[in-house]
Coordinates of N, CA and C in Angstrom, one line a residue:
T1 N 70.7 180.6 46.2 CA 71.3 181.2 47.4 C 71.0 180.3 48.6
I2 N 72.1 180.1 49.4 CA 71.9 179.4 50.7 C 72.2 180.4 51.7
T3 N 71.3 180.6 52.7 CA 71.5 181.5 53.8 C 71.5 180.7 55.1
M4 N 72.5 180.9 55.9 CA 72.6 180.2 57.2 C 72.6 181.2 58.3
N5 N 71.7 181.1 59.2 CA 71.7 182.0 60.4 C 72.0 181.2 61.6
G6 N 72.7 181.8 62.5 CA 73.2 181.1 63.7 C 72.2 181.0 64.8
A7 N 72.3 180.0 65.6 CA 71.6 179.8 66.9 C 72.7 179.9 68.0
A8 N 72.3 180.1 69.2 CA 73.3 180.2 70.3 C 73.9 178.9 70.6
S9 N 74.5 178.2 69.7 CA 75.1 176.9 69.9 C 76.3 176.8 69.0
T10 N 77.1 175.7 69.1 CA 78.2 175.4 68.3 C 77.9 174.6 67.1
F11 N 78.4 174.9 66.0 CA 78.1 174.2 64.7 C 79.2 173.1 64.6
P12 N 78.9 171.8 64.5 CA 79.9 170.8 64.4 C 80.6 170.7 63.1
P13 N 81.8 170.1 63.1 CA 82.5 169.9 61.8 C 81.8 168.8 61.0
N14 N 82.0 168.9 59.7 CA 81.3 167.9 58.8 C 82.3 167.0 58.0
N15 N 83.6 167.2 58.1 CA 84.5 166.2 57.5 C 85.9 166.3 58.2
E16 N 86.8 165.4 57.8 CA 88.0 165.3 58.6 C 89.0 166.5 58.4
Y17 N 88.9 167.2 57.3 CA 89.8 168.3 57.0 C 89.3 169.7 57.3
A18 N 88.0 169.9 57.1 CA 87.4 171.2 57.3 C 86.1 171.1 58.0
G19 N 85.9 172.1 58.9 CA 84.6 172.1 59.6 C 83.5 172.3 58.6
F20 N 83.6 173.2 57.7 CA 82.6 173.4 56.7 C 83.3 173.9 55.4
T21 N 82.9 173.3 54.3 CA 83.5 173.6 53.0 C 82.5 174.1 52.0
V22 N 82.8 175.3 51.4 CA 82.1 175.8 50.3 C 83.0 175.6 49.0
W23 N 82.7 174.6 48.3 CA 83.6 174.2 47.1 C 82.8 174.5 45.8
G24 N 83.2 175.6 45.1 CA 82.7 175.9 43.8 C 81.3 176.4 43.8
A25 N 80.7 176.7 45.0 CA 79.4 177.2 45.1 C 79.3 178.7 44.9
S26 N 78.2 179.2 44.6 CA 78.0 180.7 44.4 C 76.8 181.1 45.3
Y27 N 77.0 182.4 45.7 CA 75.9 183.1 46.5 C 75.6 182.3 47.8
V28 N 76.6 181.9 48.5 CA 76.4 181.3 49.8 C 76.6 182.5 50.8
I29 N 75.6 182.6 51.7 CA 75.6 183.6 52.8 C 75.6 182.9 54.1
I30 N 76.6 183.2 54.9 CA 76.7 182.6 56.3 C 76.7 183.8 57.2
N31 N 75.5 184.1 57.8 CA 75.4 185.3 58.7 C 75.0 184.8 60.1
G32 N 75.9 185.0 61.0 CA 75.7 184.5 62.3 C 74.9 185.4 63.2
S33 N 74.3 186.5 62.7 CA 73.7 187.5 63.6 C 72.4 187.0 64.1
N34 N 71.6 186.2 63.4 CA 70.3 185.7 63.9 C 69.5 186.9 64.3
G35 N 69.5 188.0 63.6 CA 68.7 189.2 63.9 C 69.4 190.2 64.8
G36 N 70.6 189.9 65.2 CA 71.4 190.8 66.1 C 72.5 190.1 66.8
G37 N 73.6 190.6 66.9 CA 74.7 190.0 67.6 C 75.4 189.0 66.8
S38 N 76.2 188.1 67.4 CA 76.9 187.0 66.7 C 76.7 185.7 67.4
N39 N 75.8 184.9 66.9 CA 75.4 183.7 67.6 C 76.0 182.4 67.0
L40 N 76.5 182.5 65.8 CA 77.0 181.3 65.1 C 78.4 181.1 65.5
I41 N 78.7 179.9 66.1 CA 80.1 179.6 66.5 C 80.5 178.3 65.7
W42 N 81.6 178.4 65.0 CA 82.2 177.3 64.3 C 83.4 176.8 65.1
T43 N 83.4 175.5 65.4 CA 84.5 175.0 66.2 C 85.0 173.7 65.6
L44 N 86.3 173.7 65.3 CA 86.9 172.4 64.8 C 87.7 171.8 65.9
N45 N 87.4 170.5 66.2 CA 88.0 169.9 67.3 C 88.7 168.6 67.0
D46 N 89.1 168.4 65.7 CA 89.9 167.2 65.3 C 91.3 167.6 65.2
A47 N 92.1 167.4 66.3 CA 93.5 167.7 66.3 C 94.4 166.8 65.4
T48 N 93.9 165.7 65.0 CA 94.6 164.8 64.1 C 94.5 165.2 62.7
N49 N 93.3 165.4 62.1 CA 93.1 165.7 60.7 C 92.7 167.1 60.4
G50 N 92.2 167.8 61.3 CA 91.6 169.1 61.0 C 92.6 170.2 60.5
R51 N 92.3 170.8 59.4 CA 93.2 171.8 58.9 C 92.5 173.2 58.8
Y52 N 91.2 173.3 58.5 CA 90.5 174.5 58.3 C 89.2 174.5 59.0
V53 N 88.8 175.5 59.7 CA 87.4 175.6 60.2 C 86.5 175.9 59.1
L54 N 86.7 176.9 58.3 CA 85.9 177.2 57.1 C 86.8 177.2 55.9
D55 N 86.4 176.5 54.8 CA 87.2 176.4 53.6 C 86.3 176.9 52.5
I56 N 86.7 178.0 51.9 CA 85.9 178.5 50.7 C 86.9 178.5 49.5
S57 N 86.6 177.6 48.6 CA 87.5 177.3 47.6 C 86.9 176.7 46.3
G58 N 87.8 176.3 45.4 CA 87.3 175.6 44.2 C 86.5 176.4 43.3
G59 N 86.7 177.7 43.2 CA 85.9 178.5 42.3 C 84.6 179.0 42.9
A60 N 84.6 179.0 44.2 CA 83.4 179.6 44.9 C 83.3 181.1 44.6
T61 N 82.1 181.7 44.3 CA 82.0 183.1 44.0 C 80.8 183.7 44.7
N62 N 81.0 185.0 45.0 CA 79.9 185.8 45.6 C 79.4 185.2 46.9
C63 N 80.3 184.9 47.8 CA 80.0 184.3 49.1 C 80.3 185.3 50.2
T64 N 79.5 185.2 51.3 CA 79.7 186.1 52.4 C 79.7 185.3 53.7
V65 N 80.6 185.6 54.6 CA 80.7 185.1 55.9 C 80.7 186.3 56.8
E66 N 79.8 186.4 57.7 CA 79.8 187.6 58.6 C 79.2 187.3 60.0
N67 N 79.6 188.0 61.0 CA 79.0 188.0 62.3 C 79.1 186.6 62.9
C68 N 80.3 185.9 62.7 CA 80.5 184.6 63.3 C 81.7 184.5 64.2
T69 N 81.8 183.5 65.0 CA 83.0 183.2 65.7 C 83.6 181.9 65.2
V70 N 84.9 181.8 64.9 CA 85.5 180.7 64.4 C 86.6 180.2 65.3
N71 N 86.6 179.0 65.8 CA 87.5 178.5 66.8 C 88.1 177.2 66.5
F72 N 89.3 177.0 67.0 CA 89.9 175.7 67.1 C 89.9 175.3 68.6
T73 N 89.9 174.0 68.9 CA 90.0 173.5 70.3 C 91.4 173.1 70.7
W74 N 92.4 173.4 69.8 CA 93.8 173.1 70.1 C 94.6 174.0 69.3
S75 N 95.9 174.1 69.6 CA 96.8 174.9 68.8 C 97.8 174.0 68.1
G76 N 98.1 174.3 66.9 CA 99.0 173.5 66.1 C 99.6 174.2 64.9
I77 N 100.4 173.5 64.2 CA 101.1 174.0 63.0 C 100.3 173.5 61.8
N78 N 100.4 174.2 60.7 CA 99.8 173.8 59.4 C 98.3 173.8 59.4
Q79 N 97.7 174.8 60.1 CA 96.2 174.9 60.0 C 95.9 176.4 59.8
S80 N 94.8 176.7 59.3 CA 94.3 178.1 59.2 C 92.8 178.0 59.6
A81 N 92.4 179.1 60.2 CA 91.0 179.1 60.6 C 90.1 179.3 59.4
I82 N 90.4 180.2 58.5 CA 89.6 180.3 57.3 C 90.5 180.2 56.1
D83 N 90.2 179.3 55.2 CA 91.0 179.0 54.0 C 90.2 179.5 52.8
I84 N 90.8 180.4 52.0 CA 90.1 180.9 50.8 C 91.1 180.7 49.6
T85 N 90.9 179.7 48.8 CA 91.8 179.3 47.7 C 91.2 178.9 46.4
N86 N 91.9 179.0 45.3 CA 91.5 178.4 44.1 C 91.7 176.9 44.1
G87 N 90.8 176.2 43.5 CA 90.9 174.7 43.5 C 91.8 174.3 42.4
T88 N 91.7 174.9 41.2 CA 92.5 174.6 40.0 C 92.8 175.9 39.3
A89 N 93.6 175.8 38.2 CA 94.0 177.0 37.5 C 92.8 177.7 36.9
T90 N 91.7 177.0 36.6 CA 90.5 177.6 36.0 C 89.4 177.9 37.0
A91 N 89.4 177.3 38.2 CA 88.4 177.5 39.2 C 88.8 178.7 40.1
V92 N 88.5 179.9 39.7 CA 88.9 181.1 40.4 C 87.9 181.4 41.5
T93 N 88.4 181.4 42.7 CA 87.6 181.8 43.9 C 87.6 183.4 43.9
S94 N 86.3 184.0 43.9 CA 86.3 185.4 43.7 C 85.0 186.0 44.4
N95 N 85.1 187.3 44.7 CA 84.0 188.0 45.3 C 83.6 187.4 46.6
I96 N 84.6 187.2 47.5 CA 84.4 186.6 48.8 C 84.5 187.7 49.8
L97 N 83.6 187.8 50.7 CA 83.6 188.8 51.8 C 83.5 188.1 53.1
V98 N 84.5 188.4 54.0 CA 84.4 187.9 55.4 C 84.6 189.2 56.3
Q99 N 83.5 189.4 57.1 CA 83.5 190.6 57.9 C 82.9 190.4 59.3
N100 N 83.3 191.2 60.2 CA 82.7 191.2 61.5 C 82.7 189.9 62.2
C101 N 83.8 189.1 62.0 CA 84.0 187.8 62.7 C 85.1 187.9 63.7
V102 N 85.0 187.0 64.7 CA 86.1 186.8 65.7 C 86.7 185.4 65.3
V103 N 88.0 185.5 64.9 CA 88.7 184.3 64.5 C 89.7 183.9 65.6
C104 N 89.2 182.8 66.3 CA 90.0 182.2 67.4 C 90.1 183.1 68.6
D105 N 90.9 182.7 69.5 CA 91.1 183.5 70.8 C 92.5 183.3 71.3
A106 N 92.8 183.9 72.4 CA 94.2 183.9 72.9 C 94.6 182.5 73.4
T107 N 93.7 181.5 73.5 CA 94.1 180.2 74.1 C 94.4 179.2 73.0
N108 N 93.5 179.0 72.1 CA 93.7 178.0 71.0 C 93.9 178.7 69.7
L109 N 95.1 178.7 69.2 CA 95.5 179.4 68.0 C 95.8 178.6 66.8
P110 N 95.2 178.9 65.7 CA 95.7 178.3 64.4 C 97.1 178.9 64.1
W111 N 97.8 178.2 63.2 CA 99.0 178.8 62.7 C 98.8 180.1 62.0
T112 N 97.7 180.1 61.1 CA 97.3 181.2 60.3 C 95.9 181.5 60.5
G113 N 95.5 182.7 60.7 CA 94.1 183.1 60.8 C 93.4 183.0 59.4
F114 N 93.8 183.7 58.4 CA 93.3 183.6 57.1 C 94.4 183.1 56.1
Y115 N 94.1 182.1 55.3 CA 95.0 181.7 54.3 C 94.4 181.9 53.0
I116 N 94.8 182.9 52.2 CA 94.2 183.3 50.9 C 95.3 183.0 49.9
K117 N 94.9 182.1 48.9 CA 95.9 181.7 47.9 C 95.3 181.4 46.6
G118 N 95.9 181.9 45.6 CA 95.6 181.5 44.2 C 96.2 180.2 43.9
Y119 N 95.9 179.7 42.7 CA 96.4 178.4 42.3 C 97.9 178.5 41.9
S120 N 98.2 179.6 41.2 CA 99.6 179.9 40.9 C 99.7 181.4 40.6
I121 N 100.9 181.9 40.3 CA 101.0 183.3 39.9 C 100.2 183.7 38.7
S122 N 100.1 182.8 37.8 CA 99.3 183.1 36.6 C 97.8 182.8 36.8
A123 N 97.4 182.2 37.9 CA 96.0 181.9 38.2 C 95.7 182.3 39.7
P124 N 95.7 183.7 39.9 CA 95.5 184.2 41.2 C 94.0 184.1 41.6
C125 N 93.7 184.3 42.9 CA 92.3 184.5 43.4 C 91.8 185.7 42.7
G126 N 90.4 185.8 42.8 CA 89.8 187.0 42.3 C 89.7 188.0 43.5
V127 N 88.6 188.8 43.6 CA 88.4 189.8 44.6 C 88.1 189.1 45.9
I128 N 88.9 189.4 46.9 CA 88.7 188.9 48.3 C 88.7 190.1 49.2
T129 N 87.7 190.2 50.1 CA 87.5 191.3 51.1 C 87.5 190.7 52.5
V130 N 88.4 191.1 53.3 CA 88.5 190.7 54.7 C 88.6 192.0 55.5
K131 N 87.4 192.3 56.2 CA 87.4 193.5 56.9 C 86.7 193.5 58.3
N132 N 87.1 194.3 59.2 CA 86.5 194.5 60.5 C 86.4 193.2 61.3
N133 N 87.4 192.3 61.2 CA 87.4 191.1 62.0 C 88.4 191.2 63.1
T134 N 88.3 190.4 64.2 CA 89.3 190.2 65.2 C 90.0 188.9 65.0
I135 N 91.3 188.9 64.8 CA 92.0 187.7 64.3 C 93.2 187.4 65.3
Y136 N 93.2 186.1 65.8 CA 94.3 185.6 66.6 C 95.0 184.5 65.8
A137 N 96.3 184.5 65.9 CA 97.0 183.4 65.2 C 98.4 183.2 65.9
Q138 N 99.0 182.0 65.7 CA 100.3 181.8 66.3 C 101.4 182.5 65.5
E139 N 101.3 182.5 64.1 CA 102.3 183.0 63.3 C 101.8 184.2 62.4
T140 N 100.9 183.9 61.5 CA 100.4 184.9 60.6 C 98.9 185.1 60.7
C141 N 98.5 186.3 60.8 CA 97.1 186.5 61.0 C 96.4 186.5 59.6
I142 N 97.0 187.1 58.6 CA 96.4 187.0 57.2 C 97.6 186.8 56.2
S143 N 97.5 185.6 55.5 CA 98.5 185.3 54.5 C 97.8 185.4 53.2
F144 N 98.2 186.4 52.3 CA 97.6 186.6 51.0 C 98.7 186.3 50.0
Y145 N 98.6 185.1 49.4 CA 99.7 184.6 48.5 C 99.2 184.4 47.1
Q146 N 100.1 184.7 46.2 CA 99.8 184.6 44.7 C 98.7 185.6 44.3
G147 N 98.5 186.7 45.0 CA 97.8 187.8 44.5 C 96.3 187.7 44.2
S148 N 95.9 188.7 43.6 CA 94.4 188.9 43.3 C 94.3 189.4 41.8
S149 N 93.3 188.9 41.1 CA 93.1 189.4 39.8 C 92.3 190.6 39.7
G150 N 91.8 191.1 40.9 CA 91.0 192.3 41.0 C 91.5 193.1 42.2
T151 N 90.7 194.1 42.6 CA 91.0 194.9 43.7 C 90.5 194.3 45.0
S152 N 91.3 193.7 45.8 CA 90.9 193.1 47.0 C 91.1 194.1 48.1
E153 N 90.4 193.9 49.2 CA 90.5 194.8 50.4 C 90.7 194.0 51.7
I154 N 91.7 194.4 52.4 CA 92.0 193.9 53.8 C 92.1 195.2 54.6
S155 N 91.1 195.4 55.5 CA 91.0 196.6 56.2 C 90.2 196.5 57.5
G156 N 90.6 197.3 58.5 CA 89.8 197.4 59.7 C 89.9 196.2 60.6
N157 N 90.8 195.3 60.4 CA 91.0 194.1 61.2 C 91.9 194.4 62.4
T158 N 91.5 193.8 63.6 CA 92.3 193.8 64.7 C 93.0 192.5 64.8
I159 N 94.4 192.5 64.8 CA 95.1 191.3 64.7 C 96.1 191.1 65.8
Y160 N 96.1 189.9 66.3 CA 97.0 189.5 67.4 C 97.8 188.3 67.0
S161 N 99.1 188.3 67.1 CA 99.9 187.2 66.7 C 100.9 186.9 67.8
G162 N 101.1 185.6 68.1 CA 102.0 185.2 69.1 C 101.7 183.9 69.7
N163 N 102.5 183.4 70.5 CA 102.3 182.1 71.2 C 101.3 182.3 72.3
A164 N 100.4 181.3 72.4 CA 99.3 181.3 73.4 C 99.8 181.4 74.8
T165 N 101.1 181.0 75.1 CA 101.6 181.1 76.4 C 102.2 182.5 76.8
L166 N 102.3 183.3 75.8 CA 102.9 184.7 76.0 C 101.9 185.5 76.9
T167 N 102.4 186.3 77.7 CA 101.6 187.2 78.5 C 101.4 188.5 77.8
T168 N 102.3 188.8 76.8 CA 102.2 190.1 76.0 C 102.0 189.7 74.6
W169 N 101.0 190.3 74.0 CA 100.7 190.1 72.6 C 101.2 191.2 71.8
Y170 N 101.6 191.0 70.5 CA 102.0 192.1 69.7 C 101.1 192.1 68.4
T171 N 100.9 193.2 67.9 CA 100.2 193.4 66.7 C 101.1 193.4 65.5
E172 N 100.9 192.7 64.4 CA 101.8 192.7 63.3 C 101.2 193.2 62.1
A173 N 102.0 193.6 61.2 CA 101.5 193.9 59.8 C 101.2 192.6 59.1
I174 N 100.4 192.8 58.0 CA 100.0 191.6 57.3 C 101.2 191.1 56.5

């Protein structure tokens, strides 16, 4: 088990495509509460190569991300704040929980807030739970593609979708 607790500072990116990657790991807990509140802030600031702030994939299982803030420092197409995907047909990413997080803000928007995708129709993700988050995105707040092999839950999220220059936001269905 790896447990990360936040301090009142920004966590820097660690590679060119994702700020932090959990690839094939199990029982990773990222809890930004540090005993109360939400102090862990993930910020991706590579406008050239950055695609995901958090990437949980490649058969990762039993992982939790909670009480965090996830940010981009620019707006662009083809990025997602949180990427949850299978790495291969046999590396099923499952039992992932993301809750009580703030995903971006009204200024710097990813194209997609959460991108959740199986490897194929015949190799979907396992159980994925996304609940009680505040999510901002240019286009799609939560994209759940190629299904789930179990009972996934998407609930209690406050979602805002639209262009950062708009003065009126609208809430959309998933």
